[in-house]
PDB file of C-alpha atoms and ligand atoms in Angstrom:
ATOM      1  CA  UNK A   1      68.716 174.229 133.040  1.00  0.00           C
ATOM      2  CA  UNK A   2      66.285 172.719 130.521  1.00  0.00           C
ATOM      3  CA  UNK A   3      67.580 169.160 129.976  1.00  0.00           C
ATOM      4  CA  UNK A   4      66.125 168.602 126.512  1.00  0.00           C
ATOM      5  CA  UNK A   5      68.893 168.179 123.956  1.00  0.00           C
ATOM      6  CA  UNK A   6      69.051 168.655 120.204  1.00  0.00           C
ATOM      7  CA  UNK A   7      71.895 166.882 118.436  1.00  0.00           C
ATOM      8  CA  UNK A   8      73.030 168.248 115.063  1.00  0.00           C
ATOM      9  CA  UNK A   9      74.916 165.808 112.847  1.00  0.00           C
ATOM     10  CA  UNK A  10      76.233 165.399 109.321  1.00  0.00           C
ATOM     11  CA  UNK A  11      77.362 161.783 109.225  1.00  0.00           C
ATOM     12  CA  UNK A  12      78.117 158.599 111.119  1.00  0.00           C
ATOM     13  CA  UNK A  13      76.710 159.740 114.457  1.00  0.00           C
ATOM     14  CA  UNK A  14      78.900 157.737 116.840  1.00  0.00           C
ATOM     15  CA  UNK A  15      78.995 160.688 119.260  1.00  0.00           C
ATOM     16  CA  UNK A  16      75.231 160.935 118.975  1.00  0.00           C
ATOM     17  CA  UNK A  17      75.146 157.247 119.891  1.00  0.00           C
ATOM     18  CA  UNK A  18      77.301 157.803 122.985  1.00  0.00           C
ATOM     19  CA  UNK A  19      74.898 160.547 124.121  1.00  0.00           C
ATOM     20  CA  UNK A  20      71.847 158.354 123.450  1.00  0.00           C
ATOM     21  CA  UNK A  21      73.479 155.492 125.355  1.00  0.00           C
ATOM     22  CA  UNK A  22      74.303 157.734 128.316  1.00  0.00           C
ATOM     23  CA  UNK A  23      70.736 159.072 128.516  1.00  0.00           C
ATOM     24  CA  UNK A  24      69.337 155.558 128.241  1.00  0.00           C
ATOM     25  CA  UNK A  25      71.599 154.101 130.911  1.00  0.00           C
ATOM     26  CA  UNK A  26      70.803 156.990 133.226  1.00  0.00           C
ATOM     27  CA  UNK A  27      74.431 158.154 133.513  1.00  0.00           C
ATOM     28  CA  UNK A  28      73.320 161.366 131.797  1.00  0.00           C
ATOM     29  CA  UNK A  29      70.088 162.830 133.126  1.00  0.00           C
ATOM     30  CA  UNK A  30      68.856 164.434 129.904  1.00  0.00           C
ATOM     31  CA  UNK A  31      66.564 163.654 126.987  1.00  0.00           C
ATOM     32  CA  UNK A  32      67.477 163.790 123.312  1.00  0.00           C
ATOM     33  CA  UNK A  33      64.418 165.615 121.958  1.00  0.00           C
ATOM     34  CA  UNK A  34      65.421 165.761 118.298  1.00  0.00           C
ATOM     35  CA  UNK A  35      68.288 164.946 115.923  1.00  0.00           C
ATOM     36  CA  UNK A  36      68.785 167.101 112.848  1.00  0.00           C
ATOM     37  CA  UNK A  37      71.107 166.379 109.929  1.00  0.00           C
ATOM     38  CA  UNK A  38      72.005 168.649 107.035  1.00  0.00           C
ATOM     39  CA  UNK A  39      72.659 165.506 104.981  1.00  0.00           C
ATOM     40  CA  UNK A  40      70.040 162.974 103.967  1.00  0.00           C
ATOM     41  CA  UNK A  41      72.545 160.097 103.981  1.00  0.00           C
ATOM     42  CA  UNK A  42      73.781 160.648 107.550  1.00  0.00           C
ATOM     43  CA  UNK A  43      73.903 157.249 109.271  1.00  0.00           C
ATOM     44  CA  UNK A  44      73.161 158.989 112.557  1.00  0.00           C
ATOM     45  CA  UNK A  45      69.550 159.576 111.474  1.00  0.00           C
ATOM     46  CA  UNK A  46      68.904 155.828 111.608  1.00  0.00           C
ATOM     47  CA  UNK A  47      70.613 155.570 115.004  1.00  0.00           C
ATOM     48  CA  UNK A  48      68.224 158.218 116.353  1.00  0.00           C
ATOM     49  CA  UNK A  49      65.129 156.515 114.936  1.00  0.00           C
ATOM     50  CA  UNK A  50      66.308 153.203 116.345  1.00  0.00           C
ATOM     51  CA  UNK A  51      66.384 154.834 119.759  1.00  0.00           C
ATOM     52  CA  UNK A  52      62.862 156.202 119.229  1.00  0.00           C
ATOM     53  CA  UNK A  53      64.076 159.770 118.792  1.00  0.00           C
ATOM     54  CA  UNK A  54      62.686 162.130 116.168  1.00  0.00           C
ATOM     55  CA  UNK A  55      65.232 162.503 113.350  1.00  0.00           C
ATOM     56  CA  UNK A  56      64.961 165.179 110.675  1.00  0.00           C
ATOM     57  CA  UNK A  57      66.861 165.899 107.501  1.00  0.00           C
ATOM     58  CA  UNK A  58      66.840 169.632 106.794  1.00  0.00           C
ATOM     59  CA  UNK A  59      68.480 170.329 103.444  1.00  0.00           C
ATOM     60  CA  UNK A  60      70.501 173.533 103.074  1.00  0.00           C
ATOM     61  CA  UNK A  61      69.432 173.537  99.421  1.00  0.00           C
ATOM     62  CA  UNK A  62      65.935 174.542 100.478  1.00  0.00           C
ATOM     63  CA  UNK A  63      67.207 177.842 101.888  1.00  0.00           C
ATOM     64  CA  UNK A  64      68.663 180.920 100.212  1.00  0.00           C
ATOM     65  CA  UNK A  65      71.524 181.328 102.689  1.00  0.00           C
ATOM     66  CA  UNK A  66      72.972 180.110 105.962  1.00  0.00           C
ATOM     67  CA  UNK A  67      70.930 182.490 108.078  1.00  0.00           C
ATOM     68  CA  UNK A  68      67.741 181.211 106.485  1.00  0.00           C
ATOM     69  CA  UNK A  69      68.791 177.643 107.246  1.00  0.00           C
ATOM     70  CA  UNK A  70      69.714 178.485 110.807  1.00  0.00           C
ATOM     71  CA  UNK A  71      66.415 180.334 111.359  1.00  0.00           C
ATOM     72  CA  UNK A  72      64.614 177.136 110.341  1.00  0.00           C
ATOM     73  CA  UNK A  73      66.704 175.174 112.859  1.00  0.00           C
ATOM     74  CA  UNK A  74      65.786 177.657 115.592  1.00  0.00           C
ATOM     75  CA  UNK A  75      62.107 177.172 114.739  1.00  0.00           C
ATOM     76  CA  UNK A  76      62.451 173.384 114.925  1.00  0.00           C
ATOM     77  CA  UNK A  77      64.392 173.440 118.197  1.00  0.00           C
ATOM     78  CA  UNK A  78      62.088 175.964 119.895  1.00  0.00           C
ATOM     79  CA  UNK A  79      59.022 173.954 118.882  1.00  0.00           C
ATOM     80  CA  UNK A  80      60.554 171.020 120.753  1.00  0.00           C
ATOM     81  CA  UNK A  81      61.509 173.079 123.794  1.00  0.00           C
ATOM     82  CA  UNK A  82      65.228 172.331 123.413  1.00  0.00           C
ATOM     83  CA  UNK A  83      67.533 173.672 126.122  1.00  0.00           C
ATOM     84  CA  UNK A  84      70.982 172.640 124.883  1.00  0.00           C
ATOM     85  CA  UNK A  85      72.238 172.048 121.326  1.00  0.00           C
ATOM     86  CA  UNK A  86      75.075 169.571 120.767  1.00  0.00           C
ATOM     87  CA  UNK A  87      77.031 169.593 117.517  1.00  0.00           C
ATOM     88  CA  UNK A  88      78.261 166.057 116.922  1.00  0.00           C
ATOM     89  CA  UNK A  89      80.162 165.790 113.672  1.00  0.00           C
ATOM     90  CA  UNK A  90      78.057 168.656 112.301  1.00  0.00           C
ATOM     91  CA  UNK A  91      80.131 169.960 109.420  1.00  0.00           C
ATOM     92  CA  UNK A  92      78.550 173.393 109.008  1.00  0.00           C
ATOM     93  CA  UNK A  93      79.344 176.754 110.512  1.00  0.00           C
ATOM     94  CA  UNK A  94      76.734 177.948 112.970  1.00  0.00           C
ATOM     95  CA  UNK A  95      75.312 181.350 112.035  1.00  0.00           C
ATOM     96  CA  UNK A  96      74.079 184.314 114.046  1.00  0.00           C
ATOM     97  CA  UNK A  97      70.390 183.289 114.299  1.00  0.00           C
ATOM     98  CA  UNK A  98      71.224 179.975 115.982  1.00  0.00           C
ATOM     99  CA  UNK A  99      74.018 181.425 118.135  1.00  0.00           C
ATOM    100  CA  UNK A 100      71.718 184.217 119.293  1.00  0.00           C
ATOM    101  CA  UNK A 101      68.803 181.935 120.107  1.00  0.00           C
ATOM    102  CA  UNK A 102      70.955 179.491 122.102  1.00  0.00           C
ATOM    103  CA  UNK A 103      73.657 181.734 123.499  1.00  0.00           C
ATOM    104  CA  UNK A 104      76.145 179.737 125.593  1.00  0.00           C
ATOM    105  CA  UNK A 105      73.937 176.681 125.116  1.00  0.00           C
ATOM    106  CA  UNK A 106      75.579 175.207 122.002  1.00  0.00           C
ATOM    107  CA  UNK A 107      78.357 172.640 122.466  1.00  0.00           C
ATOM    108  CA  UNK A 108      80.738 171.183 119.915  1.00  0.00           C
ATOM    109  CA  UNK A 109      83.138 168.254 120.021  1.00  0.00           C
ATOM    110  CA  UNK A 110      86.403 168.511 118.122  1.00  0.00           C
ATOM    111  CA  UNK A 111      89.089 165.834 117.557  1.00  0.00           C
ATOM    112  CA  UNK A 112      92.134 167.759 118.809  1.00  0.00           C
ATOM    113  CA  UNK A 113      93.358 169.601 121.866  1.00  0.00           C
ATOM    114  CA  UNK A 114      92.137 173.061 120.891  1.00  0.00           C
ATOM    115  CA  UNK A 115      93.413 175.658 120.181  1.00  0.00           C
ATOM    116  CA  UNK A 116      95.691 173.315 118.212  1.00  0.00           C
ATOM    117  CA  UNK A 117      94.355 172.127 114.865  1.00  0.00           C
ATOM    118  CA  UNK A 118      90.932 173.757 114.451  1.00  0.00           C
ATOM    119  CA  UNK A 119      88.873 173.217 111.319  1.00  0.00           C
ATOM    120  CA  UNK A 120      88.798 170.177 109.067  1.00  0.00           C
ATOM    121  CA  UNK A 121      90.923 167.029 109.338  1.00  0.00           C
ATOM    122  CA  UNK A 122      92.241 167.784 112.813  1.00  0.00           C
ATOM    123  CA  UNK A 123      93.703 164.299 113.240  1.00  0.00           C
ATOM    124  CA  UNK A 124      95.619 164.575 109.959  1.00  0.00           C
ATOM    125  CA  UNK A 125      96.827 168.051 110.917  1.00  0.00           C
ATOM    126  CA  UNK A 126      98.133 166.689 114.247  1.00  0.00           C
ATOM    127  CA  UNK A 127      99.907 163.768 112.609  1.00  0.00           C
ATOM    128  CA  UNK A 128     101.504 165.931 109.928  1.00  0.00           C
ATOM    129  CA  UNK A 129     102.594 168.551 112.449  1.00  0.00           C
ATOM    130  CA  UNK A 130     104.312 165.853 114.458  1.00  0.00           C
ATOM    131  CA  UNK A 131     102.810 166.487 117.903  1.00  0.00           C
ATOM    132  CA  UNK A 132     103.316 163.694 120.446  1.00  0.00           C
ATOM    133  CA  UNK A 133      99.969 164.299 122.130  1.00  0.00           C
ATOM    134  CA  UNK A 134      96.630 165.187 120.588  1.00  0.00           C
ATOM    135  CA  UNK A 135      93.141 164.512 121.927  1.00  0.00           C
ATOM    136  CA  UNK A 136      89.576 165.733 122.043  1.00  0.00           C
ATOM    137  CA  UNK A 137      87.841 168.921 123.177  1.00  0.00           C
ATOM    138  CA  UNK A 138      84.273 169.877 123.997  1.00  0.00           C
ATOM    139  CA  UNK A 139      83.722 173.629 123.908  1.00  0.00           C
ATOM    140  CA  UNK A 140      80.946 176.203 123.854  1.00  0.00           C
ATOM    141  CA  UNK A 141      80.269 177.415 120.335  1.00  0.00           C
ATOM    142  CA  UNK A 142      80.832 181.079 119.526  1.00  0.00           C
ATOM    143  CA  UNK A 143      81.084 182.912 116.217  1.00  0.00           C
ATOM    144  CA  UNK A 144      84.815 182.057 116.052  1.00  0.00           C
ATOM    145  CA  UNK A 145      85.375 178.594 114.579  1.00  0.00           C
ATOM    146  CA  UNK A 146      86.450 176.030 117.215  1.00  0.00           C
ATOM    147  CA  UNK A 147      87.484 178.848 119.558  1.00  0.00           C
ATOM    148  CA  UNK A 148      84.773 179.066 122.239  1.00  0.00           C
ATOM    149  CA  UNK A 149      85.357 178.448 125.974  1.00  0.00           C
ATOM    150  CA  UNK A 150      86.649 174.935 126.648  1.00  0.00           C
ATOM    151  CA  UNK A 151      84.434 172.724 128.820  1.00  0.00           C
ATOM    152  CA  UNK A 152      86.498 169.506 128.924  1.00  0.00           C
ATOM    153  CA  UNK A 153      89.496 167.975 127.157  1.00  0.00           C
ATOM    154  CA  UNK A 154      91.190 164.600 127.036  1.00  0.00           C
ATOM    155  CA  UNK A 155      94.711 163.854 125.789  1.00  0.00           C
ATOM    156  CA  UNK A 156      95.573 160.999 123.432  1.00  0.00           C
ATOM    157  CA  UNK A 157      99.182 160.010 122.756  1.00  0.00           C
ATOM    158  CA  UNK A 158     100.331 159.969 119.133  1.00  0.00           C
ATOM    159  CA  UNK A 159     102.167 156.696 118.509  1.00  0.00           C
ATOM    160  CA  UNK A 160     105.156 156.198 116.252  1.00  0.00           C
ATOM    161  CA  UNK A 161     103.293 154.101 113.697  1.00  0.00           C
ATOM    162  CA  UNK A 162      99.952 155.917 113.854  1.00  0.00           C
ATOM    163  CA  UNK A 163      97.959 156.588 110.697  1.00  0.00           C
ATOM    164  CA  UNK A 164      95.074 159.050 110.494  1.00  0.00           C
ATOM    165  CA  UNK A 165      92.738 156.078 110.982  1.00  0.00           C
ATOM    166  CA  UNK A 166      94.403 154.592 114.047  1.00  0.00           C
ATOM    167  CA  UNK A 167      94.814 157.977 115.727  1.00  0.00           C
ATOM    168  CA  UNK A 168      91.203 158.939 114.894  1.00  0.00           C
ATOM    169  CA  UNK A 169      89.939 155.675 116.375  1.00  0.00           C
ATOM    170  CA  UNK A 170      91.709 156.279 119.717  1.00  0.00           C
ATOM    171  CA  UNK A 171      90.552 159.895 119.828  1.00  0.00           C
ATOM    172  CA  UNK A 172      86.991 158.723 119.154  1.00  0.00           C
ATOM    173  CA  UNK A 173      87.069 156.462 122.223  1.00  0.00           C
ATOM    174  CA  UNK A 174      87.857 159.540 124.324  1.00  0.00           C
ATOM    175  CA  UNK A 175      85.192 161.588 122.534  1.00  0.00           C
ATOM    176  CA  UNK A 176      82.516 159.063 123.438  1.00  0.00           C
ATOM    177  CA  UNK A 177      83.403 159.342 127.123  1.00  0.00           C
ATOM    178  CA  UNK A 178      83.930 163.089 127.023  1.00  0.00           C
ATOM    179  CA  UNK A 179      80.745 164.342 125.378  1.00  0.00           C
ATOM    180  CA  UNK A 180      78.259 162.963 127.943  1.00  0.00           C
ATOM    181  CA  UNK A 181      80.566 164.238 130.707  1.00  0.00           C
ATOM    182  CA  UNK A 182      80.609 167.744 129.180  1.00  0.00           C
ATOM    183  CA  UNK A 183      76.822 167.819 128.803  1.00  0.00           C
ATOM    184  CA  UNK A 184      76.468 166.722 132.434  1.00  0.00           C
ATOM    185  CA  UNK A 185      78.724 169.572 133.550  1.00  0.00           C
ATOM    186  CA  UNK A 186      76.883 172.167 131.495  1.00  0.00           C
ATOM    187  CA  UNK A 187      73.508 170.975 132.792  1.00  0.00           C
ATOM    188  CA  UNK A 188      74.454 170.474 136.427  1.00  0.00           C
ATOM    189  CA  UNK A 189      77.314 172.692 137.470  1.00  0.00           C
ATOM    190  CA  UNK A 190      76.842 176.309 138.477  1.00  0.00           C
ATOM    191  CA  UNK A 191      79.331 177.388 135.824  1.00  0.00           C
ATOM    192  CA  UNK A 192      80.362 180.852 134.767  1.00  0.00           C
ATOM    193  CA  UNK A 193      82.477 182.269 131.970  1.00  0.00           C
ATOM    194  CA  UNK A 194      85.418 184.407 133.066  1.00  0.00           C
ATOM    195  CA  UNK A 195      87.242 185.822 130.077  1.00  0.00           C
ATOM    196  CA  UNK A 196      87.778 182.727 127.965  1.00  0.00           C
ATOM    197  CA  UNK A 197      87.476 180.350 130.890  1.00  0.00           C
ATOM    198  CA  UNK A 198      84.594 178.005 131.611  1.00  0.00           C
ATOM    199  CA  UNK A 199      84.691 177.923 135.405  1.00  0.00           C
ATOM    200  CA  UNK A 200      82.951 175.417 137.624  1.00  0.00           C
ATOM    201  CA  UNK A 201      83.604 174.664 141.275  1.00  0.00           C
ATOM    202  CA  UNK A 202      83.381 170.941 140.450  1.00  0.00           C
ATOM    203  CA  UNK A 203      85.961 171.041 137.682  1.00  0.00           C
ATOM    204  CA  UNK A 204      88.208 173.170 139.920  1.00  0.00           C
TER     205      UNK A 204
HETATM  206  C1  LIG B 301      84.184 163.304 115.397  1.00  0.00           C
HETATM  207  O1  LIG B 301      85.509 162.847 115.438  1.00  0.00           O
HETATM  208  C2  LIG B 301      84.109 164.777 115.731  1.00  0.00           C
HETATM  209  O2  LIG B 301      85.022 165.164 116.716  1.00  0.00           O
HETATM  210  C3  LIG B 301      84.469 165.389 114.401  1.00  0.00           C
HETATM  211  O3  LIG B 301      83.780 164.603 113.459  1.00  0.00           O
HETATM  212  C4  LIG B 301      83.658 163.279 113.959  1.00  0.00           C
HETATM  213  C5  LIG B 301      82.206 162.888 113.907  1.00  0.00           C
HETATM  214  O4  LIG B 301      82.039 161.546 114.192  1.00  0.00           O
HETATM  215  N1  LIG B 301      84.073 166.745 114.342  1.00  0.00           N
HETATM  216  C6  LIG B 301      84.788 167.688 113.720  1.00  0.00           C
HETATM  217  O5  LIG B 301      85.823 167.462 113.120  1.00  0.00           O
HETATM  218  C7  LIG B 301      84.200 169.076 113.810  1.00  0.00           C
HETATM  219  N2  LIG B 301      85.151 170.038 113.351  1.00  0.00           N
HETATM  220  P1  LIG B 301      80.593 160.958 114.530  1.00  0.00           P
HETATM  221  O6  LIG B 301      79.655 161.408 113.393  1.00  0.00           O
HETATM  222  O7  LIG B 301      80.790 159.484 114.531  1.00  0.00           O
HETATM  223  O8  LIG B 301      80.166 161.496 115.855  1.00  0.00           O
END
């Protein structure tokens, strides 16, 4: 599989950083070809530039609708010969043009054990629901929000005195380990999709 990655972000970019670090240390054999943010103030853009990676702000305001925006993303990613797209704190729904152009090659990381707590504020949802275990998930992106085939997950215990901040911080530690691992699997393993299941001989 083409090992050139695009990372789509909207903010801080700590998951982007974990992917950059893994490619730089050689633990992930891939290259971040481009980082795109829908927000001009995303701190992740500076992280990318610091690592010598092209970083673009593409404003949704410049496009009539989501499909128009996503068609522009497809153009940008194709021009850079991107093989896999990683959503990393990208707070926009992915539309049909992007899904179609990168079918089964778009990953997302989410701060809960899906299918529990999809959507916004997953850590707050988990805390308020009262679960004893939450965690992080990397999944393939489909047209259903946070519901594509699951590539990897990691559990995180919810502690008695947790706040949204303390729980989020522990989940983030797992995310930073998990995302490079998921990308490695998608690039290297001879995986298949059976029903909802992401199957790989290595993952068992
Ligand atoms: C991460 O916790 C990620 O799982 C979450 O946003 C944060 C981004 O942090 N994504 C979602 O909630 C998507 N629904 P980062 O910008 O530091 O990587």
